Amino acid sequence: MIDSSQISVVVQGPVSSITRRCLLSVRKYLPKAEVILSTWENSNVEGLSFDKVVFSKDPGGVLLGEYKGKKYYDNLNRQIVSTREGLVHATRPFCIKFRTDMIFTSTRFLRYYDRYPKKLSLMNFFERRIITCDSFTPNPERLVPKPFSPSDWFHFGLTSDVRKLWDIPLEPKEYSTWFCHHPHPPDVKEKDIMRYRAEQYIWLSCLRKYTDIPCEHQWDYGEHNRELHELSLVNNFIVLSREQAGIKFMKYGIGIRGWAAFYTHYEWQELYKKYCDPEFPITPDFETKAKKFLAAQIKKRKWLDKMIAFFDYRYNRITEAWNSEQRWKNLELLFRNAFRNLDAISTVSKDFSLLSFPKEVKRILVIREAAIGDVLCMTPFLKNLRKLYPDSKIDYVVVDWAKNAIETNPNLDHIYMVSNEHILGKSWKVALKRFWFYLKLSHQHYDLVFCPTTQLILKFPLIFFRKAYKVGFSTEPKERCTKYNFMLDDYVYIDLNEIPRTRHVAVRNLEMLDLISKTPIPRTDKLEIFLTEKERKTIDQLFERLGIQDSDELIAIAAAAGSAVKSDSVIKTAPPEKFIEVIERLRQNNPHRKFFCIGAKSERKYVDAMSICDETHVFNVCGLLSLRESAELLRRCSLLISNDSGATHLASALSIKHIVWFGATDDVEFGPYLNPNAVVYRVHLPCAPCRKNECTVSENDIPKKSQRPFCLNLIDTQQVSEIAEEMLRKKKFMSNLVFQQ
């Protein structure tokens, strides 16, 4: 069999995102081959693997017309120039003509090269046959009566033979628009305006160097040229399927109708047996039978032909989008246009300005379902959003257990709730429930949608809001379009490698508004929670029942961190004994102090297990109060001591005195926001904040995996008590200090 050292590979065409894979596949399957890249002047070939590069002046394409916003060109002369110039530099005895948007999957084509030695002298113009593929090599006896059309995707043969094939003149310009000035054949319904297809022009131009061929246009096929077509194909080519050839076209997929129209290798073998070797054994294959059957059905049933054409076109566009450099953005664009403007993907740019900002914004949707703290950190955003669009309707999507934090916000018109079922559980079930929920919500026809999250499953339903301008977060730089940002029209970039972070999550939310506002949004609005008379009465009744006096000094304790009984919150939760020690120290200093342990219902058992709530001086109100009722309780307290949790953001909204303990999490991103009365307490370790779910640091320097960060075990309760006493002594404690041990 032929060795790869005997082969030159001419890879021709424009340089695209696929070209690198193309050249690497050549190196993989033909490691000793001479690789020649033939492309256009000023192309960026940096980082590509080749032995020679040939730069040619782009001859340009001929405009054929415009359809659905996309201009169509006849690029045949581009292919002729780049192929011909590349072949000039081939130095090996055998040569492959290959496209820059294809890859090799094997070298199976070499097995077929010597398998068919016999030839006729009639219509024989090459020393040996050239291998080509079945794609766009139509059998004129079936659906597409276009003779003399061997595929131009892939050619393998003697270098001298391949040069003969491509040593042809450029296509005259008038051929590209031939049927704009000449009548179509009477029995042809196609609107194609070219005299010949590209494959036909190449082969007919080569044949006409040696003999006359009766073929006036691309549909000219009948008794007068049937035998010439078959002889020219069987004497000069070997037709293989893409699998047999070991090649894969990466630009788009071939539809059903095209598949049914193309020759099979078996049909080429039938021609070989008919004209060259009557004794050659061949075995019928299922593919040929299936193609013949399908072609017959398409001819009989017009509805089937239309249906297949409908799906073929969409399949081609979807696969073209999938294989493109801007894969995810192109797919989203197809969906957004509901397959009406399918060809618009050719205009996709990298600057995420594909969909223009709506001229009039009547309806806005904000999707931030998550935890209490995340919802509260949206309040400065909502306040400024209302300033930007005072007359627009603003709706909000929130998880049911966080609704209480935002339902009284005057900047919102309507709130939609999602349950835990849309967030927690098996991923496929969650995805289906979310998709159904947002599919129905998309019928509200929003003009503007905000979704500040980096989690794919939370923002993937944005694809349903096809006509809305969508803004959110992404961890991908703006020059990269991936599955994590394709559904967004613009976004705030979050660098995951930035540890610690440089800006608070509330600031990031405001940056979304910077993207759509003519002037920068101020960073002066603090977090907000809007309490009502109902909450005041509830806390009055609670204090009356517990015997709380006006002279009592109230201190709130948030010992858990978002349902601390769950493993994913342990990284934010200090050991319970640390809170017990602080409470006991503060009680010793002032016996008139009363302590309220606040939290969710799921945290009640966690607090009970601390065995410190005597219901006289220390009260466990976890689960007894709503979120806003807890906020009213906090408002009446002199101090809050907490982990990094939703209580941190409640304290910021109320501007109360607050000591918050941080361990593995980032206080810059999730700490107190614009609260001058807050103190962040962090134990200084070189690894903090690590932002990891497991800690390997231990007191004896032996790595040991633990869910609770070791730094939280090092909290000095005496130091915390001293800071608390100082804050309680002063009526106004103004501090932005971060205390580190």
XYZ file of C-alpha atoms in Angstrom:
741
model
C 0.000 0.000 0.000
C 1.143 3.556 -0.679
C 3.132 5.119 2.176
C 2.285 8.618 3.412
C 5.831 9.745 2.549
C 4.827 9.470 -1.134
C 1.879 11.846 -0.753
C 1.491 15.611 -0.944
C -1.659 16.997 0.652
C -2.929 20.309 -0.738
C -5.321 21.796 1.808
C -7.093 24.614 0.004
C -9.572 27.264 1.036
C -10.048 30.042 3.582
C -8.600 29.682 7.075
C -11.349 29.114 9.640
C -11.747 27.646 13.112
C -11.880 24.168 11.522
C -8.585 24.534 9.628
C -6.451 23.720 12.649
C -8.336 20.444 13.196
C -8.071 19.745 9.484
C -4.283 20.056 9.424
C -3.867 18.110 12.658
C -5.928 15.261 11.195
C -3.606 15.201 8.159
C -0.616 14.941 10.502
C -2.313 12.177 12.480
C -3.275 9.886 9.603
C -0.604 10.845 7.046
C 2.356 11.656 9.330
C 5.035 11.655 6.620
C 3.027 13.526 3.995
C 4.004 16.898 2.579
C 1.346 19.324 3.815
C 0.667 22.396 1.673
C -1.787 25.039 2.856
C -3.106 27.093 -0.064
C -5.113 30.094 1.060
C -5.555 33.843 0.563
C -3.239 36.749 1.117
C -3.392 38.295 4.617
C -4.810 35.094 6.133
C -3.766 34.392 9.727
C -1.911 31.068 9.627
C -0.157 31.437 12.973
C -0.151 28.210 14.974
C -1.204 26.006 12.039
C 0.720 22.854 11.142
C 1.983 22.726 7.539
C 5.189 22.313 5.541
C 4.448 24.942 2.920
C 1.987 27.793 2.695
C 0.866 29.334 -0.581
C -0.786 32.752 -0.506
C -2.856 33.712 -3.539
C -4.787 36.844 -4.384
C -8.473 36.234 -3.771
C -10.270 36.401 -7.157
C -13.549 37.024 -5.347
C -16.906 35.409 -5.846
C -19.742 36.278 -8.204
C -22.895 37.504 -6.468
C -25.785 35.204 -7.331
C -28.454 36.950 -5.321
C -29.803 37.578 -1.848
C -32.168 35.391 0.122
C -33.500 36.105 3.619
C -30.815 38.667 4.290
C -27.917 36.508 3.125
C -25.924 37.111 -0.042
C -25.009 34.068 -2.089
C -21.843 33.853 -4.159
C -20.430 31.529 -6.769
C -16.998 30.742 -5.290
C -15.820 28.335 -7.990
C -12.963 30.538 -9.207
C -11.690 30.803 -5.649
C -11.508 27.024 -5.485
C -9.780 26.749 -8.859
C -7.129 29.338 -7.970
C -6.285 27.991 -4.500
C -6.222 24.361 -5.698
C -4.203 25.034 -8.833
C -1.624 27.158 -6.996
C -1.281 24.574 -4.244
C -0.731 21.739 -6.730
C 2.149 23.673 -8.312
C 4.124 23.189 -5.086
C 3.380 19.458 -4.671
C 6.612 17.419 -4.976
C 5.483 13.864 -4.147
C 4.277 11.296 -6.756
C 0.793 11.112 -5.235
C -1.382 14.001 -4.228
C -4.549 14.752 -2.255
C -6.748 17.755 -2.880
C -8.501 18.559 0.406
C -10.685 21.358 1.804
C -9.847 23.435 4.891
C -13.259 22.611 6.406
C -12.808 18.821 6.306
C -10.902 16.350 8.488
C -9.488 12.870 7.998
C -10.888 10.038 10.092
C -8.802 7.243 8.502
C -6.776 6.345 5.394
C -9.178 3.690 4.132
C -9.177 5.283 0.671
C -5.706 3.835 0.059
C -7.147 0.306 0.131
C -9.291 1.027 -2.938
C -6.667 2.648 -5.151
C -5.291 -0.569 -6.672
C -8.505 -2.574 -6.487
C -9.823 -1.645 -9.983
C -7.019 -1.994 -12.539
C -8.978 -2.434 -15.786
C -9.937 0.526 -17.991
C -11.290 1.227 -21.458
C -9.382 3.367 -23.915
C -12.523 5.374 -24.670
C -12.963 8.458 -22.445
C -9.776 7.591 -20.565
C -7.718 10.728 -19.870
C -5.758 9.951 -16.709
C -2.891 7.541 -16.224
C -4.679 6.110 -13.186
C -8.070 6.729 -11.638
C -8.622 9.521 -9.128
C -10.500 8.687 -5.940
C -13.366 11.034 -5.086
C -16.265 10.878 -2.645
C -19.986 10.339 -3.177
C -21.076 13.679 -1.689
C -22.303 15.897 -4.519
C -21.647 13.169 -7.082
C -25.300 12.816 -8.144
C -26.608 9.837 -10.022
C -28.550 11.510 -12.883
C -30.813 8.461 -13.147
C -32.443 9.335 -9.805
C -33.486 12.682 -8.334
C -30.924 15.096 -9.775
C -30.445 14.775 -13.573
C -27.066 16.519 -13.586
C -24.375 14.575 -15.480
C -20.569 14.959 -15.456
C -20.511 15.986 -11.813
C -17.866 14.104 -9.764
C -17.428 15.627 -6.307
C -14.797 18.329 -5.886
C -14.423 17.839 -2.121
C -11.687 15.225 -2.119
C -9.340 13.942 -4.819
C -6.548 11.405 -4.459
C -4.368 10.117 -7.287
C -1.148 10.639 -9.142
C 0.001 14.238 -8.793
C 0.168 14.512 -12.579
C -3.440 13.329 -12.905
C -4.780 15.664 -10.227
C -2.966 18.562 -11.921
C -4.599 17.625 -15.245
C -8.005 17.725 -13.576
C -7.455 21.208 -12.126
C -5.526 22.728 -15.016
C -8.604 24.496 -16.335
C -9.557 28.120 -17.115
C -11.481 30.234 -14.641
C -15.231 30.148 -15.025
C -16.571 32.999 -17.219
C -18.613 35.442 -15.183
C -21.640 35.053 -17.421
C -21.837 31.333 -16.542
C -22.610 32.226 -12.922
C -25.759 34.144 -13.858
C -26.524 32.286 -17.113
C -30.244 31.812 -16.570
C -30.753 35.449 -15.700
C -30.273 36.067 -19.440
C -31.316 32.700 -20.885
C -34.592 30.810 -20.457
C -34.645 27.823 -18.127
C -35.242 24.436 -19.771
C -39.019 23.886 -19.951
C -39.058 20.812 -17.726
C -36.894 22.319 -14.967
C -38.546 23.869 -11.915
C -35.398 24.848 -10.045
C -34.565 28.526 -9.780
C -30.814 27.960 -10.033
C -29.319 30.627 -12.332
C -25.889 29.015 -12.935
C -25.162 27.330 -16.268
C -23.197 24.523 -14.589
C -22.724 23.420 -11.028
C -19.161 23.846 -9.763
C -18.439 20.120 -10.017
C -19.771 20.023 -13.571
C -17.748 23.002 -14.756
C -14.512 21.522 -13.370
C -14.992 18.124 -14.992
C -16.452 19.376 -18.295
C -13.615 21.899 -18.638
C -11.107 19.106 -18.143
C -12.881 16.755 -20.595
C -13.199 19.438 -23.269
C -9.429 19.765 -23.390
C -9.473 16.340 -25.084
C -12.884 15.857 -26.708
C -16.256 17.443 -27.386
C -18.914 16.811 -24.759
C -22.595 17.539 -25.502
C -23.836 19.241 -22.344
C -25.336 22.708 -22.723
C -26.338 23.289 -19.112
C -26.450 21.551 -15.756
C -29.715 19.651 -16.476
C -28.723 18.544 -19.989
C -28.907 14.764 -19.617
C -30.392 12.068 -21.859
C -29.622 9.428 -24.434
C -27.230 11.763 -26.271
C -24.730 11.874 -23.375
C -25.656 9.102 -20.929
C -22.919 6.706 -22.053
C -20.306 9.465 -22.195
C -21.183 10.462 -18.632
C -20.905 6.897 -17.348
C -17.669 6.177 -19.210
C -16.058 9.416 -18.060
C -16.940 8.597 -14.465
C -15.931 4.937 -14.392
C -12.695 5.322 -16.425
C -11.315 8.302 -14.532
C -12.672 8.117 -10.989
C -13.382 5.753 -8.118
C -16.412 6.900 -6.120
C -16.275 6.104 -2.400
C -18.548 7.037 0.459
C -17.146 9.453 3.021
C -16.750 6.567 5.458
C -14.855 4.496 2.881
C -12.659 7.458 2.038
C -12.026 8.238 5.719
C -13.076 11.891 5.510
C -15.594 14.058 7.328
C -17.113 17.328 6.164
C -17.259 19.759 9.080
C -19.224 22.661 7.612
C -22.744 21.200 7.563
C -24.612 17.909 7.328
C -26.042 16.325 4.202
C -29.838 16.131 4.140
C -32.036 13.183 3.204
C -32.723 14.316 -0.360
C -29.042 14.884 -1.088
C -28.153 11.502 0.383
C -30.744 9.802 -1.822
C -29.463 11.585 -4.942
C -25.769 10.680 -4.682
C -24.025 7.688 -6.211
C -23.092 4.784 -3.982
C -19.859 2.863 -4.311
C -21.918 -0.157 -5.357
C -23.446 1.794 -8.257
C -19.973 2.845 -9.369
C -18.965 -0.839 -9.201
C -21.937 -1.664 -11.426
C -20.533 0.746 -14.017
C -17.089 -0.834 -13.616
C -18.566 -4.285 -14.211
C -20.619 -3.021 -17.153
C -17.811 -1.240 -19.025
C -14.463 -2.485 -17.719
C -14.590 -5.944 -16.166
C -17.707 -8.081 -16.773
C -16.292 -10.772 -14.442
C -15.872 -8.440 -11.494
C -17.884 -9.773 -8.504
C -20.137 -7.266 -6.738
C -22.632 -7.691 -3.943
C -25.771 -5.510 -3.712
C -25.822 -3.334 -0.647
C -28.722 -2.063 1.433
C -27.766 1.595 1.005
C -28.295 1.479 -2.767
C -31.684 -0.209 -2.379
C -32.732 2.346 0.221
C -31.699 5.258 -1.980
C -33.564 3.889 -4.975
C -36.696 3.268 -2.919
C -36.626 6.720 -1.312
C -35.981 8.442 -4.632
C -38.965 6.654 -6.191
C -41.225 7.719 -3.298
C -40.067 11.344 -3.529
C -40.850 11.410 -7.245
C -44.330 9.961 -6.694
C -45.358 12.057 -3.699
C -44.940 15.805 -3.898
C -45.846 16.246 -0.226
C -42.952 13.975 0.763
C -40.584 15.943 -1.433
C -41.675 19.220 0.204
C -41.478 17.784 3.696
C -37.963 16.431 3.153
C -36.852 19.719 1.586
C -38.250 21.557 4.631
C -36.316 19.423 7.112
C -33.194 19.117 4.964
C -32.774 22.861 4.829
C -33.153 23.207 8.580
C -30.846 20.273 9.220
C -28.184 21.864 7.010
C -28.476 25.195 8.809
C -28.415 23.616 12.265
C -25.339 21.535 11.483
C -23.694 24.545 9.858
C -24.346 26.527 13.040
C -23.063 23.674 15.217
C -19.831 23.371 13.236
C -19.203 27.111 13.053
C -16.785 29.118 15.154
C -19.708 30.849 16.868
C -21.554 27.561 17.495
C -23.761 28.488 20.427
C -24.607 31.986 19.275
C -25.583 30.682 15.847
C -27.822 27.985 17.320
C -29.503 30.557 19.533
C -29.967 32.804 16.521
C -31.671 30.017 14.584
C -33.995 29.385 17.492
C -34.658 33.083 18.061
C -35.716 33.498 14.447
C -37.843 30.352 14.632
C -36.063 29.107 11.506
C -37.398 31.950 9.422
C -34.114 33.772 8.825
C -31.973 30.661 8.712
C -29.151 32.166 6.708
C -28.491 35.033 9.120
C -25.878 32.918 10.894
C -23.340 34.022 8.306
C -23.468 37.504 9.822
C -22.774 36.429 13.403
C -20.006 38.512 14.949
C -18.001 38.144 18.109
C -18.988 41.434 19.689
C -22.382 40.253 20.986
C -24.200 43.078 19.228
C -26.242 40.722 17.085
C -29.648 41.741 18.454
C -30.102 45.483 18.665
C -31.345 46.923 21.928
C -35.132 47.447 21.838
C -36.229 50.955 20.904
C -39.038 50.819 23.446
C -38.895 48.793 26.660
C -42.387 48.082 27.949
C -41.885 44.819 29.838
C -38.846 43.726 31.831
C -38.178 40.396 33.540
C -35.537 39.883 36.225
C -34.616 36.275 37.005
C -32.713 35.855 40.270
C -34.244 32.915 42.028
C -31.521 32.004 44.465
C -30.928 32.483 48.182
C -32.001 35.338 50.443
C -28.675 37.133 50.231
C -28.627 36.979 46.430
C -32.136 38.428 46.293
C -31.295 41.276 48.699
C -28.168 42.095 46.706
C -30.470 42.730 43.729
C -32.294 45.601 45.454
C -29.850 48.398 44.409
C -30.144 47.046 40.872
C -33.946 47.123 41.024
C -33.981 50.660 42.381
C -31.799 51.924 39.530
C -33.659 49.832 36.955
C -36.869 51.579 37.999
C -35.134 54.948 37.605
C -34.094 53.991 34.067
C -37.569 52.725 33.127
C -40.130 54.440 35.360
C -43.079 53.511 33.128
C -42.125 49.930 32.277
C -43.602 46.861 33.917
C -40.911 45.033 35.897
C -41.511 41.404 36.886
C -39.288 39.239 39.062
C -38.733 35.478 39.342
C -37.719 34.239 42.807
C -37.612 30.934 44.672
C -40.613 30.545 46.977
C -38.694 30.613 50.274
C -36.993 33.917 49.355
C -40.128 35.672 48.125
C -40.722 37.254 51.527
C -37.537 39.307 51.128
C -38.727 41.102 48.032
C -42.503 40.927 47.708
C -43.002 44.394 49.276
C -40.395 46.037 47.049
C -42.128 49.028 45.402
C -39.911 48.787 42.324
C -41.603 45.558 41.184
C -44.962 45.074 39.507
C -45.319 41.305 39.732
C -43.442 38.389 41.282
C -43.342 34.851 39.896
C -42.354 32.049 42.229
C -40.468 28.869 41.447
C -40.335 26.044 43.962
C -37.353 24.050 45.161
C -38.343 21.427 42.597
C -37.060 23.783 39.900
C -33.654 24.040 41.565
C -32.895 20.857 43.523
C -33.124 17.235 42.398
C -32.069 15.150 39.417
C -30.683 17.415 36.745
C -32.915 16.157 33.913
C -36.073 16.510 36.013
C -35.054 19.983 37.135
C -34.299 20.950 33.536
C -37.705 19.757 32.281
C -39.604 21.580 35.014
C -37.644 24.764 34.468
C -38.084 24.602 30.720
C -41.840 24.209 31.038
C -42.095 27.048 33.568
C -40.076 29.496 31.453
C -41.705 28.423 28.206
C -45.049 29.571 29.617
C -43.489 32.723 31.052
C -41.965 33.609 27.676
C -45.485 34.130 26.318
C -45.549 37.425 28.243
C -43.399 38.913 25.442
C -40.715 40.691 27.448
C -38.507 43.283 25.787
C -35.643 43.021 28.272
C -34.561 40.080 30.469
C -31.869 40.070 33.166
C -30.412 36.837 34.521
C -27.395 37.431 36.816
C -26.091 33.905 37.262
C -23.211 31.868 35.867
C -24.948 28.499 36.263
C -25.900 27.004 32.920
C -29.014 25.159 34.101
C -30.376 28.415 35.586
C -29.915 30.518 32.455
C -30.429 27.979 29.662
C -34.232 28.639 29.618
C -33.420 32.127 28.336
C -33.533 30.634 24.837
C -37.339 30.736 25.092
C -37.318 34.544 25.282
C -36.552 34.823 21.585
C -37.497 38.453 21.031
C -36.085 39.837 24.287
C -32.691 41.471 24.727
C -30.993 39.325 27.379
C -28.299 40.479 29.816
C -26.547 38.429 32.483
C -23.271 37.000 33.770
C -20.736 34.754 32.063
C -17.377 33.275 32.972
C -16.314 33.384 29.313
C -14.503 36.421 27.850
C -16.583 38.377 25.349
C -14.563 37.225 22.346
C -15.605 33.620 23.069
C -19.092 32.347 22.350
C -19.828 29.069 24.166
C -22.740 27.170 25.635
C -22.360 29.318 28.768
C -23.122 32.645 27.096
C -24.719 32.058 23.690
C -28.189 32.806 25.058
C -27.114 36.293 26.188
C -26.977 39.421 24.049
C -24.598 41.109 26.461
C -23.087 40.165 29.781
C -20.821 41.059 32.671
C -17.637 38.982 32.591
C -16.658 37.180 35.817
C -13.105 35.881 36.039
C -13.158 32.675 38.095
C -9.400 32.867 38.532
C -9.700 36.186 40.355
C -9.264 35.188 44.030
C -10.092 37.146 46.077
C -12.664 39.043 44.058
C -12.346 42.776 43.542
C -16.021 43.789 43.616
C -19.169 42.947 45.532
C -21.942 40.912 43.907
C -24.256 43.935 44.274
C -21.802 45.938 42.178
C -21.743 43.232 39.531
C -25.522 43.439 39.363
C -25.289 47.169 38.737
C -22.745 46.542 35.986
C -25.534 44.916 33.984
C -27.258 48.284 33.937
C -24.002 49.949 32.855
C -24.229 47.852 29.685
C -27.550 49.383 28.665
C -27.372 52.840 30.257
C -25.962 55.919 28.565
C -24.331 57.024 31.830
C -22.637 54.930 34.552
C -24.921 53.762 37.351
C -23.924 55.164 40.802
C -22.750 52.712 43.466
C -24.289 54.641 46.347
C -27.563 52.777 46.939
C -27.464 50.288 49.778
C -29.426 47.047 50.089
C -33.107 47.430 50.939
C -35.867 45.487 52.630
C -39.317 47.033 52.977
C -41.032 46.246 56.279
C -44.717 46.756 57.024
C -46.889 47.414 60.056
C -47.646 43.690 60.172
C -44.045 42.816 60.998
C -43.907 45.502 63.731
C -47.025 44.106 65.405
C -45.721 40.537 65.221
C -42.475 41.443 67.001
C -44.360 43.549 69.573
C -46.450 40.480 70.399
C -43.348 38.274 70.531
C -41.610 40.622 72.968
C -44.723 40.832 75.133
C -44.996 37.040 75.261
C -41.297 36.621 76.148
C -41.267 39.454 78.661
C -38.753 41.592 76.814
C -38.291 45.017 78.446
C -37.184 48.273 76.878
C -34.129 48.232 79.128
C -32.956 44.861 77.785
C -30.031 44.887 75.391
C -30.874 42.597 72.507
C -28.282 40.680 70.511
C -29.099 38.486 67.507
C -27.151 35.340 66.698
C -27.238 33.620 63.275
C -25.306 30.472 64.114
C -26.201 28.584 60.942
C -25.498 29.607 57.363
C -28.393 28.870 55.072
C -29.735 25.638 56.589
C -26.433 24.561 58.083
C -27.658 21.018 58.463
C -26.788 20.659 54.784
C -23.224 19.795 53.817
C -22.888 22.572 51.259
C -23.235 25.254 53.946
C -20.667 23.816 56.359
C -17.876 25.750 54.617
C -19.515 28.969 55.870
C -20.530 27.766 59.334
C -18.268 28.260 62.344
C -18.290 25.511 65.015
C -21.352 25.941 67.266
C -19.169 26.034 70.365
C -17.690 29.319 69.121
C -21.115 30.955 69.264
C -21.784 29.384 72.680
C -18.560 30.846 74.075
C -19.319 34.308 72.702
C -22.869 34.260 74.143
C -21.588 33.182 77.566
C -18.895 35.887 77.608
C -21.348 38.602 76.651
C -23.878 37.420 79.252
C -21.246 37.534 81.973
C -20.444 41.144 81.106
C -24.127 42.187 81.223
C -26.801 39.865 82.674
C -29.579 42.076 81.223
C -28.696 41.033 77.707
C -31.108 38.852 75.782
C -30.065 36.754 72.808
C -32.212 35.723 69.851
C -30.992 32.838 67.650
C -32.528 33.496 64.236
C -32.707 31.312 61.157
C -34.885 29.105 58.998
C -37.104 26.290 60.194
C -34.546 23.739 58.993
C -31.982 25.312 61.338
C -34.046 24.998 64.514
C -32.694 21.559 65.433
C -29.163 22.770 64.775
C -29.621 25.586 67.307
C -31.394 23.308 69.800
C -28.380 20.990 69.708
C -26.227 23.864 70.986
C -28.054 23.446 74.333
C -27.826 27.084 75.242
C -31.368 28.323 74.637
C -32.999 28.591 78.070
C -35.992 30.624 76.801
C -35.205 33.192 79.490
C -32.063 34.876 78.267
C -31.384 32.951 75.056
C -34.300 32.317 72.680
C -34.489 30.018 69.664
C -36.825 31.684 67.148
C -35.602 29.750 64.097
C -38.557 29.011 61.873
C -40.980 31.011 64.024
C -40.590 34.237 62.096
C -40.850 35.152 58.441
C -37.911 36.781 56.762
C -39.299 40.303 57.164
C -40.292 39.562 60.768
C -36.715 38.482 61.394
C -35.597 41.749 59.799
C -37.859 43.704 62.192
C -36.358 41.772 65.094
C -32.853 42.596 63.834
C -33.788 46.260 63.535
C -34.493 46.313 67.293
C -31.288 44.505 68.216
C -28.124 46.306 69.261
C -25.862 43.795 67.498
C -25.877 40.815 65.154
C -23.186 38.132 65.174
C -23.372 35.748 62.222
C -21.648 33.577 59.706
C -21.561 34.489 56.020
C -25.291 34.020 55.358
C -28.481 35.806 54.417
C -28.438 37.522 57.824
C -25.333 39.414 56.661
C -27.309 41.079 53.889
C -30.314 41.738 56.130
C -27.956 43.606 58.480
C -26.606 45.625 55.534
C -30.149 46.515 54.465
C -30.899 47.713 58.007
C -27.434 49.281 58.620
C -27.270 47.689 62.099
C -24.136 46.829 64.052
C -22.850 43.524 62.846
C -19.929 41.134 63.283
C -19.702 38.549 60.496
C -17.311 35.587 60.500
C -15.714 34.581 57.217
C -13.756 31.436 56.432
C -13.446 29.888 52.958
C -15.792 32.365 51.280
C -14.907 35.796 49.949
C -15.897 38.806 52.053
C -15.197 41.215 49.176
C -17.807 39.504 47.004
C -20.343 38.400 49.634
C -19.589 40.484 52.709
C -21.480 43.494 54.158
C -22.383 46.071 51.513
C -22.333 49.793 52.309
C -22.896 49.084 56.002
C -20.563 51.343 58.042
C -21.564 49.507 61.221
C -20.289 46.110 60.079
C -17.058 44.341 61.004
C -15.711 41.370 59.044
C -13.809 38.965 61.277
C -11.452 36.616 59.485
C -8.625 34.453 60.781
C -5.592 35.230 58.673
C -4.267 32.185 56.822
C -2.251 32.276 53.562
C -4.874 30.143 51.839
C -7.878 32.285 52.777
C -10.235 32.853 51.059
C -9.797 29.531 49.267
C -13.439 29.286 48.061
C -13.179 25.500 48.259
C -15.735 22.994 49.490
C -13.110 20.976 51.339
C -10.244 22.028 53.605
C -6.987 20.064 53.930
C -5.366 22.299 56.567
C -5.037 20.903 60.090
C -3.394 21.949 63.338
C -0.585 19.383 63.061
C 0.280 20.273 59.429
C -0.841 16.826 58.233
C -3.289 17.231 55.307
C -6.742 16.112 56.329
C -9.905 16.589 54.327
C -12.653 18.386 56.206
C -15.840 20.137 55.165
C -15.470 22.936 57.732
C -12.553 25.265 56.905
C -9.797 25.060 59.523
C -9.674 28.862 59.744
C -13.167 28.888 61.298
C -11.873 26.617 64.067
C -9.321 29.293 64.951
C -11.837 32.027 65.754
C -10.795 33.731 69.014
C -14.038 34.125 70.955
C -12.411 36.430 73.499
C -11.317 38.794 70.711
C -14.775 38.661 69.153
C -16.335 39.462 72.548
C -14.033 42.445 72.984
C -14.974 43.785 69.539
C -18.648 43.282 70.380
C -18.329 45.130 73.696
C -16.663 48.057 71.990
C -19.419 48.223 69.380
C -22.135 48.029 72.042
C -20.608 50.816 74.120
C -20.702 53.270 71.237
C -24.025 54.528 69.979
C -22.530 54.995 66.537
C -19.854 52.515 65.605
C -18.486 53.473 62.198
C -15.995 50.914 60.949
C -15.052 49.188 57.733
C -12.193 47.274 59.315
C -11.505 43.621 58.684
C -10.225 42.108 61.910
C -7.680 39.375 61.337
C -6.095 37.218 63.987
